[in-house]
Tab-separated table of C-alpha atoms and ligand atoms in Angstrom:
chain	number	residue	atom	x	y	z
A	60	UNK	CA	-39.016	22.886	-30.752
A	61	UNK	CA	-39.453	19.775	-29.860
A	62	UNK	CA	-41.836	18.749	-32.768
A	63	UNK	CA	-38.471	19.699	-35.747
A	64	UNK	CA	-36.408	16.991	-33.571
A	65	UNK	CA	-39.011	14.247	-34.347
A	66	UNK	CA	-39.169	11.530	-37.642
A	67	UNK	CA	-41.577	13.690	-39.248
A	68	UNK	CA	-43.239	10.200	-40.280
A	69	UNK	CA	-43.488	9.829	-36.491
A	70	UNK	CA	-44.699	13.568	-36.042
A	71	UNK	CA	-47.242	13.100	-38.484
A	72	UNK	CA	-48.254	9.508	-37.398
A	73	UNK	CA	-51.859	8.463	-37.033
A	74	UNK	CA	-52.185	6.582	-33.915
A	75	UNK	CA	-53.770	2.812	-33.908
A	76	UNK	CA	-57.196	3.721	-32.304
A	77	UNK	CA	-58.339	1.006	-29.568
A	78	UNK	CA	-61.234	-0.264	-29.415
A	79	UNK	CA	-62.017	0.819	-25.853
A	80	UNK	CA	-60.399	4.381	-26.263
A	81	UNK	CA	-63.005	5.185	-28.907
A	82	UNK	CA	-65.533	5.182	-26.211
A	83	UNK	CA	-66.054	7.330	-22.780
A	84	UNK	CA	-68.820	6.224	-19.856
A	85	UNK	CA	-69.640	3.388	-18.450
A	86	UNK	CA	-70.722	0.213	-20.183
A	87	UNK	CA	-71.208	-3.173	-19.366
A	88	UNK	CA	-71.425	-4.943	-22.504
A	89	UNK	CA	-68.037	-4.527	-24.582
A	90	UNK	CA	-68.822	-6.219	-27.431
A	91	UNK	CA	-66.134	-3.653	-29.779
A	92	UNK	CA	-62.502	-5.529	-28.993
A	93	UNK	CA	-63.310	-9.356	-30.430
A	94	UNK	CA	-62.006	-10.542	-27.070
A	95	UNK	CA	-63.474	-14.172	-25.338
A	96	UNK	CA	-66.845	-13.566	-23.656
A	97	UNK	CA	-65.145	-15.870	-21.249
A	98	UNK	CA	-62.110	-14.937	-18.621
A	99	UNK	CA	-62.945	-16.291	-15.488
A	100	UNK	CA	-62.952	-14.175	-12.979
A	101	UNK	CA	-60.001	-12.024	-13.826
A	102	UNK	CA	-60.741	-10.218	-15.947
A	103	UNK	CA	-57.798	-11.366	-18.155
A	104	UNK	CA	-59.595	-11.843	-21.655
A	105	UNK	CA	-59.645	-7.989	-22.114
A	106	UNK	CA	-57.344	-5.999	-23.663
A	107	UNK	CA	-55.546	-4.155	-21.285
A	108	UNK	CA	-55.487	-0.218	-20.685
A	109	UNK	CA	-52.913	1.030	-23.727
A	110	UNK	CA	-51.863	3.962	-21.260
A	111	UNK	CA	-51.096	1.848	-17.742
A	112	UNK	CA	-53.498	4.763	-16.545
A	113	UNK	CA	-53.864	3.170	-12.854
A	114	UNK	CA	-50.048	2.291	-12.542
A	115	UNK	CA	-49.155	6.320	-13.857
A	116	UNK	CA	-51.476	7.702	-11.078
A	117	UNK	CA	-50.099	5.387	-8.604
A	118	UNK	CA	-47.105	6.519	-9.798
A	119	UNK	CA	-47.102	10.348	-9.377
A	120	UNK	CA	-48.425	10.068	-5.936
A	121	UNK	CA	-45.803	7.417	-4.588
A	122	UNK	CA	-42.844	8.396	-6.695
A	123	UNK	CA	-43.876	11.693	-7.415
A	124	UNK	CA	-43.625	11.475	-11.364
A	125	UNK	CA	-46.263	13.828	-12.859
A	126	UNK	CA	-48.994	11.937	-14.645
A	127	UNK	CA	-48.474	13.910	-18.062
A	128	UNK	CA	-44.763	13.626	-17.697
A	129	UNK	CA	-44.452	9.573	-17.843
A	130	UNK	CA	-45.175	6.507	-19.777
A	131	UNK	CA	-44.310	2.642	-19.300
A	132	UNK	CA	-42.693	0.757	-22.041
A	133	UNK	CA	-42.059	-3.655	-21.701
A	134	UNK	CA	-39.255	-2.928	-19.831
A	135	UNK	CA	-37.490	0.510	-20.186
A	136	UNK	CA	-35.609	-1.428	-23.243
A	137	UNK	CA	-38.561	-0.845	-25.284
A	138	UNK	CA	-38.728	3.278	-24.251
A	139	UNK	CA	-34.486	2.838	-25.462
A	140	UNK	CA	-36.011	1.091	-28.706
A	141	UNK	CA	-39.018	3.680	-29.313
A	142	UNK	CA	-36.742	7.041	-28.310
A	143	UNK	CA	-34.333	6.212	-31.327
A	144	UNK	CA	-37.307	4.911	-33.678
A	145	UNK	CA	-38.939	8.573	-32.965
A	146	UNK	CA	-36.212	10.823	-33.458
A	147	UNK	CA	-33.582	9.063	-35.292
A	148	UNK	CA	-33.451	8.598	-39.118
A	149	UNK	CA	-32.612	4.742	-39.959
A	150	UNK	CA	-29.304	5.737	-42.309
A	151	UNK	CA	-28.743	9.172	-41.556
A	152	UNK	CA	-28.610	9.903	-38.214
A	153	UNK	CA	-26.349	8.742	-35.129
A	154	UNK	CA	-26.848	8.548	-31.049
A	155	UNK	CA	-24.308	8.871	-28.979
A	156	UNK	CA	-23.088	6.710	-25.583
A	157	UNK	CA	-20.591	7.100	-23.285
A	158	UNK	CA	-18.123	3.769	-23.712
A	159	UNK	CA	-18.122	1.451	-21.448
A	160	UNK	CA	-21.763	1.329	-20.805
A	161	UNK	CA	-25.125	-0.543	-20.832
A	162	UNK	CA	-25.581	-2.720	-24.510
A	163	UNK	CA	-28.582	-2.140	-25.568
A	164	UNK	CA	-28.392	1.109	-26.758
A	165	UNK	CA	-25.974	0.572	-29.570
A	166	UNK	CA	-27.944	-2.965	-30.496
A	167	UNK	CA	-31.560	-0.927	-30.733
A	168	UNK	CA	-29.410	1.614	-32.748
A	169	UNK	CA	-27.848	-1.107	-34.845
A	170	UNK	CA	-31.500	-1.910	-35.180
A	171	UNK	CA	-32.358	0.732	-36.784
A	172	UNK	CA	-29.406	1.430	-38.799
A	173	UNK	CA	-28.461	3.970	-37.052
A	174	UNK	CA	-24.998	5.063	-36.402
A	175	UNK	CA	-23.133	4.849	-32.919
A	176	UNK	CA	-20.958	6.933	-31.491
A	177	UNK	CA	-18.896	6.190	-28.627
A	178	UNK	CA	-16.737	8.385	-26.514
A	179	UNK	CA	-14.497	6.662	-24.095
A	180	UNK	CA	-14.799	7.485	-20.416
A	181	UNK	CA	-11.594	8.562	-19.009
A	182	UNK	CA	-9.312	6.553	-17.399
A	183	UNK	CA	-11.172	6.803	-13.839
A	184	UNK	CA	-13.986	5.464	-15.553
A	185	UNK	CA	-16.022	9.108	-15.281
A	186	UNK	CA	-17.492	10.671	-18.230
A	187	UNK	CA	-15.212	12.816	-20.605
A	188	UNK	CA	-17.407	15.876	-20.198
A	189	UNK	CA	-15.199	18.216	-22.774
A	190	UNK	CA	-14.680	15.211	-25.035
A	191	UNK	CA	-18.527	15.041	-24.941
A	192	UNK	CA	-19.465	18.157	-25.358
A	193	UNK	CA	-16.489	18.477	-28.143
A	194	UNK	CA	-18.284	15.728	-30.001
A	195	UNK	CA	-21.759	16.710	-29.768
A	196	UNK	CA	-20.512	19.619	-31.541
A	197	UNK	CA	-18.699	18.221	-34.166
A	198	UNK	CA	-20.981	14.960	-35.295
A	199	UNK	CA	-24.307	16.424	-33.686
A	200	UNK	CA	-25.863	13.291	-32.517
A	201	UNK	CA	-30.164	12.970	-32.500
A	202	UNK	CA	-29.595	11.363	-28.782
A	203	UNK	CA	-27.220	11.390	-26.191
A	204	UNK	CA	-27.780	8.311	-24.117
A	205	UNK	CA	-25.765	8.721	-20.282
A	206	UNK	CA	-26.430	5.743	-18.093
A	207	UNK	CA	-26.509	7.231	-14.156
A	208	UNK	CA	-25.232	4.935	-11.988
A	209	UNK	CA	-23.615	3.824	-14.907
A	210	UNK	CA	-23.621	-0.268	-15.828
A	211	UNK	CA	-20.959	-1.491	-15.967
A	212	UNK	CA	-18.869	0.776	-13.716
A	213	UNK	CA	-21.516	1.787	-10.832
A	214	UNK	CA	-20.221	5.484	-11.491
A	215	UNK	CA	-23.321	8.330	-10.627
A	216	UNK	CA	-22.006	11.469	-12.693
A	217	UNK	CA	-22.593	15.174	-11.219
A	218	UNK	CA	-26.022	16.269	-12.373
A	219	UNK	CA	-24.163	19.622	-13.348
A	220	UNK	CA	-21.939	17.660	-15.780
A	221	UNK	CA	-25.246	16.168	-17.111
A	222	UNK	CA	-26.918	19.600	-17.279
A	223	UNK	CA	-23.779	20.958	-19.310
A	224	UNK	CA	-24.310	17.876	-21.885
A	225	UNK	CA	-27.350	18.638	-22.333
A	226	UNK	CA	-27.592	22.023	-22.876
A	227	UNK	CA	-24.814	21.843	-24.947
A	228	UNK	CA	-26.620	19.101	-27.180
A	229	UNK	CA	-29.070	20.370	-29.476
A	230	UNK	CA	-30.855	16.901	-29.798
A	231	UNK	CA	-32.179	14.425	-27.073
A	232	UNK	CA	-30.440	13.918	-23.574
A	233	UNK	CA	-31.581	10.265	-22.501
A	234	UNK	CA	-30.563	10.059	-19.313
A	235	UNK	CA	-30.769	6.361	-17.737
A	236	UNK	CA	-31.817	5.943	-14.070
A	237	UNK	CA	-31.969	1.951	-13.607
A	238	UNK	CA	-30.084	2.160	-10.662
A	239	UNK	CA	-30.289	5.395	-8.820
A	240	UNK	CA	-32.175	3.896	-5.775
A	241	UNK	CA	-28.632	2.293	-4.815
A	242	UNK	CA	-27.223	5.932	-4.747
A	243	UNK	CA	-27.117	7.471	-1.622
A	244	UNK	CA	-28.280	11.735	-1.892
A	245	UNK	CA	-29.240	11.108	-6.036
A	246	UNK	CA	-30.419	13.856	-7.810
A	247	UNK	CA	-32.509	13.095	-10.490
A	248	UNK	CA	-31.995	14.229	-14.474
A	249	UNK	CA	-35.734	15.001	-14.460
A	250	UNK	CA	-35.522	18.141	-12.721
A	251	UNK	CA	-34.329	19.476	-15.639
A	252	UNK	CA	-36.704	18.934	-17.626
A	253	UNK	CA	-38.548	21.940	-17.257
A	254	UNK	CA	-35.795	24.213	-18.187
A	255	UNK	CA	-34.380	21.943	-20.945
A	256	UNK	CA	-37.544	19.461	-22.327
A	257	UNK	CA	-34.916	17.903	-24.280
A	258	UNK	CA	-33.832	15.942	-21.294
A	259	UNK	CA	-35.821	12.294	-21.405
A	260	UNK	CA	-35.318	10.347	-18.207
A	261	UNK	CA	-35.207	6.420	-17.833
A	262	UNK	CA	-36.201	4.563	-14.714
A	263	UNK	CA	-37.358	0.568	-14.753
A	264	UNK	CA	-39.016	-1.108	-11.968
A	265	UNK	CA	-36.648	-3.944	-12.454
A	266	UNK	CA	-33.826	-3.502	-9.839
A	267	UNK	CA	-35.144	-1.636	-6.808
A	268	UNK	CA	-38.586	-2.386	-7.282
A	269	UNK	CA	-37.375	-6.497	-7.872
A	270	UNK	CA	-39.651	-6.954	-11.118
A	271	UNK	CA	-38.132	-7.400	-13.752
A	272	UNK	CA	-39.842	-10.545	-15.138
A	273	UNK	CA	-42.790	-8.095	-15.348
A	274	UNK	CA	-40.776	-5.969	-17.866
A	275	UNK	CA	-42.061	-2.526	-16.624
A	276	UNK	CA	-39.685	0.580	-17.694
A	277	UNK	CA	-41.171	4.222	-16.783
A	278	UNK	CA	-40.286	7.553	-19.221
A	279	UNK	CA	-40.237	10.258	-17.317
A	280	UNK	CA	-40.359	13.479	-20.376
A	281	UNK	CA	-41.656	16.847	-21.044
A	282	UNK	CA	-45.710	16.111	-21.890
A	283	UNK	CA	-45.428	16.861	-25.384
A	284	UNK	CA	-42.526	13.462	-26.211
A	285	UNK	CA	-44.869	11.317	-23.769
A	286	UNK	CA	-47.881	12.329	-25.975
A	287	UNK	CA	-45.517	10.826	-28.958
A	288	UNK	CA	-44.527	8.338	-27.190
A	289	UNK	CA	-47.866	7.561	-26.414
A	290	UNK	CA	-49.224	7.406	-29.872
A	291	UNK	CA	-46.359	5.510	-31.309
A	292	UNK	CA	-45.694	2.658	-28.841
A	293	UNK	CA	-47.027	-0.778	-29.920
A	294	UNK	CA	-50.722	-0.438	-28.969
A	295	UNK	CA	-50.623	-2.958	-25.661
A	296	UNK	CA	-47.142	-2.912	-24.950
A	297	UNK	CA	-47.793	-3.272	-20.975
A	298	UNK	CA	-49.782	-6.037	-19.866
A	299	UNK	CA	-52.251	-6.319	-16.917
A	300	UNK	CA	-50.474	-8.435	-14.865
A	301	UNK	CA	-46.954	-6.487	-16.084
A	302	UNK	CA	-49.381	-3.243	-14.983
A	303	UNK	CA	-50.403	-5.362	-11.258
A	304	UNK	CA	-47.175	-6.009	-10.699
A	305	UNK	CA	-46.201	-2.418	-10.311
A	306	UNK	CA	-49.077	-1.440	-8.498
A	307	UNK	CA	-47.765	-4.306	-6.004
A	308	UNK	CA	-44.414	-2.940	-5.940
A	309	UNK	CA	-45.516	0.861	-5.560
A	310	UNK	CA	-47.922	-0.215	-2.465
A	311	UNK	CA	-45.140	-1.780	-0.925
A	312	UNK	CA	-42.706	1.270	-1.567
A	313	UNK	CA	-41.424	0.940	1.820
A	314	UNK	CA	-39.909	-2.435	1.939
A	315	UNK	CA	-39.151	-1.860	-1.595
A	316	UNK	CA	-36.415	0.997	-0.191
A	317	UNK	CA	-35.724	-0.996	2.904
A	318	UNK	CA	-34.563	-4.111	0.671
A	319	UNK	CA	-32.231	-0.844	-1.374
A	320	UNK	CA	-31.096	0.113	1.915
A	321	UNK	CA	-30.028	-3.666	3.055
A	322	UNK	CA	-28.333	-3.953	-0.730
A	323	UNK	CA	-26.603	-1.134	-0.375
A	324	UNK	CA	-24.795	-2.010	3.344
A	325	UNK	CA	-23.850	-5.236	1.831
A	326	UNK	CA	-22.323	-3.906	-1.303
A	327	UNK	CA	-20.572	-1.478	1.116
A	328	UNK	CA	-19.704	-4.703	3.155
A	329	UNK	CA	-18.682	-6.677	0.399
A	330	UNK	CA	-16.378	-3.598	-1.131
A	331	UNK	CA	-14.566	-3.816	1.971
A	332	UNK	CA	-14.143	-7.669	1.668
A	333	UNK	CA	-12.654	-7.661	-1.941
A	334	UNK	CA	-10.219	-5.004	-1.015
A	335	UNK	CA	-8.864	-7.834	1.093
A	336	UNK	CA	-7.969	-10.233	-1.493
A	337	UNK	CA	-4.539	-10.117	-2.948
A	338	UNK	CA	-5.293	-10.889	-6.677
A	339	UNK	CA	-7.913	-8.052	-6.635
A	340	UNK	CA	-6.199	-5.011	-7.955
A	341	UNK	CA	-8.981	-2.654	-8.094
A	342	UNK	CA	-12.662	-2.296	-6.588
A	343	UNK	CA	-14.692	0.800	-8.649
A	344	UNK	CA	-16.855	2.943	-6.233
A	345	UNK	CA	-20.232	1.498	-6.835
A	346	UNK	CA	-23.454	3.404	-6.246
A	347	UNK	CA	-25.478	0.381	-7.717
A	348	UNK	CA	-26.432	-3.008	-7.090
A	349	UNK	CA	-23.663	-4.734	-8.478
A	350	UNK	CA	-19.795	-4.204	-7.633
A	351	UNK	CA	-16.629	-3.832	-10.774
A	352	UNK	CA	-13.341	-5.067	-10.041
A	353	UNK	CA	-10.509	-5.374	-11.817
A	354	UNK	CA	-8.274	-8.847	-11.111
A	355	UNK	CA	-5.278	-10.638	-12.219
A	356	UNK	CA	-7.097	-12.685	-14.219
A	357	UNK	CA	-10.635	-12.656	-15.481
A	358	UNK	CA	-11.211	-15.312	-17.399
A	359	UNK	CA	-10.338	-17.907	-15.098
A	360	UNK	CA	-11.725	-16.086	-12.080
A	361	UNK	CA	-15.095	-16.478	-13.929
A	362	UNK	CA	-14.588	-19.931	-15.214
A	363	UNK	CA	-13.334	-20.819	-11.356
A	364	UNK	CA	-16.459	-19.660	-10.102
A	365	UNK	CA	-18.921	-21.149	-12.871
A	366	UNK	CA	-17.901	-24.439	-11.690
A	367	UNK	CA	-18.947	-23.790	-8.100
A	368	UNK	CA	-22.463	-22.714	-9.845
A	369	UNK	CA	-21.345	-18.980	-9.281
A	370	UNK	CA	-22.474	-16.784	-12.349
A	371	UNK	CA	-20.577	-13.055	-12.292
A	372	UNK	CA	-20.507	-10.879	-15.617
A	373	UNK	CA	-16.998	-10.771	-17.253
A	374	UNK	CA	-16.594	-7.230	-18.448
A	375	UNK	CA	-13.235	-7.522	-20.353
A	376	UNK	CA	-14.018	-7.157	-23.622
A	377	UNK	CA	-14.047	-3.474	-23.411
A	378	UNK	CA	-10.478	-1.890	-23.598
A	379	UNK	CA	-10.660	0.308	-20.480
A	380	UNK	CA	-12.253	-2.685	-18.527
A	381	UNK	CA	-8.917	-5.210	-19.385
A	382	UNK	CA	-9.576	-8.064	-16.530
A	383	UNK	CA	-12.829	-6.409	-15.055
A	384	UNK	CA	-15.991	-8.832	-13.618
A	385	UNK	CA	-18.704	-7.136	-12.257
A	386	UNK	CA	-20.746	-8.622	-9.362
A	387	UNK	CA	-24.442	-8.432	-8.382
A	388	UNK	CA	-25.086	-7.768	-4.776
A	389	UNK	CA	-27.480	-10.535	-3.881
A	390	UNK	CA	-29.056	-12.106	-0.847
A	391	UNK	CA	-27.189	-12.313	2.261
A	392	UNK	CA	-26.265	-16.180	2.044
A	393	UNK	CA	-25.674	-16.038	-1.904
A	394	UNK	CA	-23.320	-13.484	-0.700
A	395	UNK	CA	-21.785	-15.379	1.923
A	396	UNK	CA	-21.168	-18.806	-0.726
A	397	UNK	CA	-19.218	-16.121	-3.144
A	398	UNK	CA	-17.108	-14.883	-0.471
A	399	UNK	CA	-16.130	-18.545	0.057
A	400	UNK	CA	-15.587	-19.049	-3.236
A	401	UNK	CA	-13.497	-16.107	-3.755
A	402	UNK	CA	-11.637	-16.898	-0.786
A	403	UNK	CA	-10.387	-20.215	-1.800
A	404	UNK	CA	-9.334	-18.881	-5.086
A	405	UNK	CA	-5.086	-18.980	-5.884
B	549	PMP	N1	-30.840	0.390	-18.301
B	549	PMP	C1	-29.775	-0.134	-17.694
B	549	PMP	C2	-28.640	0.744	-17.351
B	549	PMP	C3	-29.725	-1.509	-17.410
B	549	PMP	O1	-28.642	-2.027	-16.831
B	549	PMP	C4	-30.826	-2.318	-17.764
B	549	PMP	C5	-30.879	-3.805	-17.513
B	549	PMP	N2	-29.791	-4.444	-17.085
B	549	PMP	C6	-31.894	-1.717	-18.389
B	549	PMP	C7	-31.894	-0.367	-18.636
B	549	PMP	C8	-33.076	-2.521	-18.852
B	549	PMP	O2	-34.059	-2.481	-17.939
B	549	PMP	P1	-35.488	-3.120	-18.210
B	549	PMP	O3	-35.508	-4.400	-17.466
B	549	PMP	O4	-36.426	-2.096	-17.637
B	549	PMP	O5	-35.661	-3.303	-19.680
């Protein structure tokens, strides 16, 4: 049950109670949220809708997400942030990530005091399934966190070998989907969600969808964690203009997945381009928007390229990613100035 994995503080929460959800029908004097009588002609001096009901509905019928099965956090950072408040005890329990990955999963943990633990991908930089699987056993995590495409590396993982995880994990399976629109023939986590509603999934409308100054992230769960979610989520976590912005982005799906399809011919392009250069040693099949490679020399590869107003992401702080900068695909002529740059390094 999914209810025994849950804080029981969180189980047992009573929800904040909005003003305007205390109310059904139509009215036309609102006179119950101590807003400004005055907001122009926005609309912008009410509170907004505490369940992004318009952007869900939009939603299920562009991106096919069941209404019951999602929720929008400020960015899907906040659903990472609220996922671990639910389930995990501050002090007792522990999630688990795959090392390298993305950051914020260990900081909201850290947040929280709880414990991380990380299991090094293998050398190829896919995931140890056995060593996962070993460790779930042993240290019995509250959630598994697996970042498909994975950032840093770019890596999509088998959906079997993410099926296997989960099943074999007893507590959450939080599987992050930032970038799947960059990966050709994806197969999304949340189609096992019905056999396994331990399996949360994680999409943002910050990379594909190009908003993430709007801070939009989308859970995509089994109804009954959304309905948690739902009731223990800061009260107007998504603002209206955060909530227009999607609705933008949704009704302009098409060039939405037209500008994917453009990213992902140049990253293709651009793969083929580093191969070229001598002091690149190694360029990491990518299936997002962003490239890894591994060079002679990091640190001054990014410093050489910070003073031609070039910002990449060194990546070699982690042990398996020794000399490793990883590169967003960006516009065609941005593109073009890096390759420059890159050209007319040693
Ligand atoms: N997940 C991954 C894997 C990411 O790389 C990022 C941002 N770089 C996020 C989530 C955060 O996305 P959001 O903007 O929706 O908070």
């Amino acid at each position: 049950m999914i209810t025994d994995l849950l804080n029981p503080w969180i189980r047992d929460l009573v929800p904040y109670s909005s003003a305007r959800s205390e109310f059904s029908g139509n009215a036309e004097i609102l006179l119950d949220a101590n807003e400004s009588w005055d907001g122009g002609n926005d609309g912008i001096n009410r509170y907004p809708d505490p369940f992004a009901r318009e952007l869900r509905k939009k939603m299920e019928t562009v991106l096919g997400i069941p209404y019951a099965m999602s929720a929008i956090g400020n960015g899907s950072d906040e659903v990472i942030d609220m996922l671990i408040r639910m389930f995990c005890a501050p002090g007792k329990d522990s999630v688990m990530v795959e090392r390298p990955t993305y950051g914020t999963y260990s900081v909201f943990a850290a947040t929280s005091n709880v414990s991380v633990i990380d299991v090094p991908l293998k050398g190829d930089l896919t995931l140890d399934e056995e060593l996962m699987v070993d460790t779930i056993k042993e240290k019995k995590p509250k959630i598994v966190f697996i970042c498909s495409p994975n950032n840093p590396t770019g890596r999509v993982y088998p959906l079997s070998v993410i099926e296997r995880i989960a099943e074999e994990n007893e507590g959450i399976t939080a599987v992050d989907e930032a970038y799947c629109d960059f990966a050709e023939g994806f197969q999304s986590a949340s189609s096992l969600i019905e056999r396994n509603p331990r399996v949360v999934v994680l999409r943002t409308f910050s990379k594909a969808f190009g908003k993430a100054g709007a801070r939009l992230g989308i859970l995509i769960s089994s109804p009954e964690i959304q309905k948690v979610f739902m009731k223990a989520k800061p009260p107007y976590n998504v603002s209206r203009p955060a909530e227009m912005e999607g609705l933008k982005a949704l009704a302009d799906y098409d060039s939405a997945m037209a500008r994917c399809r453009e990213t992902i011919l140049r990253r293709k392009a651009f793969s083929s381009f580093l191969e070229t250069l001598p002091y690149v040693s190694e360029v990491f099949p990518s299936e997002a928007n962003f490239v890894l490679i591994k060079v002679s020399d990091a640190a001054a590869l990014y410093s050489y390229l910070l003073a031609r107003g070039i910002v990449v992401r060194n990546r070699s702080s982690d042990p398996l990613l020794a000399n490793t900068i990883r590169i967003t695909i960006g516009s065609e002529k941005e593109m073009e100035t890096l390759k420059e740059a890159l050209l007319g390094w040693k």
